Amino acid sequence: MELRRDVFQAIADPTRRAIIAMVALNAMTPGAIAAEFDSSRQTISKHIRILTECELLNQEQQGREIYYHFNPQKLKEIADFIAPFRDMWDDRFNTLETIMKKQLPKK
């Protein structure tokens, strides 16, 4: 049975989130990414592979080097999932604020 990773699994790991943050600022080679971590290059390569499988990173061949670019469209899946919860909590906090304003003594 083949496990299919998704965007949520990809961002669950702090190392992968750090890689996304770095590559979001500037396209990087695997070696440049690995140089930023204390982990082995093989470990970082595994993280990069997971991010690529989930389409959070795109790779581009430039001569002998492969550069990884951030794909912000994939984070839209996360934003779309979170949006209803954000709206719900905004409504609850607004209701709480209204209740508190009514109950506080006026000066």
Tab-separated table of N, CA and C in Angstrom, residues 4-11 20 50-58 69-82:
chain	number	residue	atom	x	y	z
A	4	ARG	N	0.117	8.291	0.407
A	4	ARG	CA	0.166	9.555	-0.314
A	4	ARG	C	0.256	10.674	0.711
A	5	ARG	N	1.287	11.464	0.580
A	5	ARG	CA	1.465	12.583	1.497
A	5	ARG	C	0.655	13.774	0.999
A	6	ASP	N	0.257	14.605	1.950
A	6	ASP	CA	-0.425	15.835	1.561
A	6	ASP	C	0.293	17.027	2.179
A	7	VAL	N	-0.202	18.193	1.842
A	7	VAL	CA	0.407	19.433	2.280
A	7	VAL	C	0.464	19.526	3.803
A	8	PHE	N	-0.560	19.018	4.475
A	8	PHE	CA	-0.618	19.098	5.934
A	8	PHE	C	0.479	18.244	6.580
A	9	GLN	N	0.728	17.072	6.022
A	9	GLN	CA	1.819	16.237	6.524
A	9	GLN	C	3.160	16.906	6.255
A	10	ALA	N	3.266	17.543	5.118
A	10	ALA	CA	4.537	18.181	4.757
A	10	ALA	C	4.893	19.298	5.725
A	11	ILE	N	3.920	20.118	6.092
A	11	ILE	CA	4.243	21.254	6.966
A	11	ILE	C	4.234	20.885	8.445
A	20	ILE	N	10.852	25.521	3.688
A	20	ILE	CA	9.887	26.338	2.945
A	20	ILE	C	10.190	27.822	3.149
A	50	ILE	N	9.944	15.088	0.058
A	50	ILE	CA	8.571	15.146	0.568
A	50	ILE	C	7.905	16.458	0.144
A	51	LEU	N	8.621	17.557	0.270
A	51	LEU	CA	8.066	18.851	-0.119
A	51	LEU	C	7.793	18.912	-1.625
A	52	THR	N	8.646	18.263	-2.394
A	52	THR	CA	8.457	18.223	-3.839
A	52	THR	C	7.265	17.335	-4.201
A	53	GLU	N	7.143	16.192	-3.533
A	53	GLU	CA	6.007	15.288	-3.771
A	53	GLU	C	4.680	15.983	-3.473
A	54	CYS	N	4.683	16.827	-2.470
A	54	CYS	CA	3.471	17.551	-2.091
A	54	CYS	C	3.297	18.837	-2.897
A	55	GLU	N	4.203	19.078	-3.789
A	55	GLU	CA	4.184	20.229	-4.691
A	55	GLU	C	4.331	21.571	-3.981
A	56	LEU	N	4.904	21.559	-2.775
A	56	LEU	CA	5.230	22.812	-2.112
A	56	LEU	C	6.508	23.413	-2.692
A	57	LEU	N	7.358	22.553	-3.233
A	57	LEU	CA	8.567	22.996	-3.931
A	57	LEU	C	8.526	22.492	-5.363
A	58	ASN	N	8.991	23.332	-6.261
A	58	ASN	CA	9.182	22.940	-7.657
A	58	ASN	C	10.674	22.958	-7.927
A	69	HIS	N	12.248	25.973	-5.953
A	69	HIS	CA	11.449	27.181	-5.829
A	69	HIS	C	10.208	26.855	-5.013
A	70	PHE	N	9.777	27.817	-4.250
A	70	PHE	CA	8.561	27.674	-3.451
A	70	PHE	C	7.333	27.825	-4.345
A	71	ASN	N	6.325	26.977	-4.117
A	71	ASN	CA	5.062	27.041	-4.840
A	71	ASN	C	3.971	27.523	-3.885
A	72	PRO	N	3.712	28.826	-3.833
A	72	PRO	CA	2.751	29.354	-2.852
A	72	PRO	C	1.312	28.898	-3.090
A	73	GLN	N	0.970	28.475	-4.290
A	73	GLN	CA	-0.391	28.021	-4.569
A	73	GLN	C	-0.795	26.829	-3.698
A	74	LYS	N	0.153	25.970	-3.352
A	74	LYS	CA	-0.180	24.797	-2.531
A	74	LYS	C	-0.571	25.196	-1.110
A	75	LEU	N	-0.058	26.326	-0.635
A	75	LEU	CA	-0.456	26.766	0.702
A	75	LEU	C	-1.898	27.258	0.718
A	76	LYS	N	-2.445	27.521	-0.450
A	76	LYS	CA	-3.849	27.926	-0.531
A	76	LYS	C	-4.751	26.820	0.002
A	77	GLU	N	-4.355	25.559	-0.166
A	77	GLU	CA	-5.126	24.454	0.403
A	77	GLU	C	-5.269	24.610	1.910
A	78	ILE	N	-4.191	25.014	2.545
A	78	ILE	CA	-4.201	25.192	3.997
A	78	ILE	C	-5.060	26.393	4.366
A	79	ALA	N	-4.873	27.494	3.647
A	79	ALA	CA	-5.655	28.699	3.912
A	79	ALA	C	-7.149	28.434	3.733
A	80	ASP	N	-7.498	27.689	2.691
A	80	ASP	CA	-8.909	27.361	2.452
A	80	ASP	C	-9.483	26.487	3.564
A	81	PHE	N	-8.681	25.584	4.085
A	81	PHE	CA	-9.130	24.722	5.170
A	81	PHE	C	-9.331	25.524	6.458
A	82	ILE	N	-8.439	26.458	6.722
A	82	ILE	CA	-8.456	27.225	7.971
A	82	ILE	C	-9.505	28.337	7.961
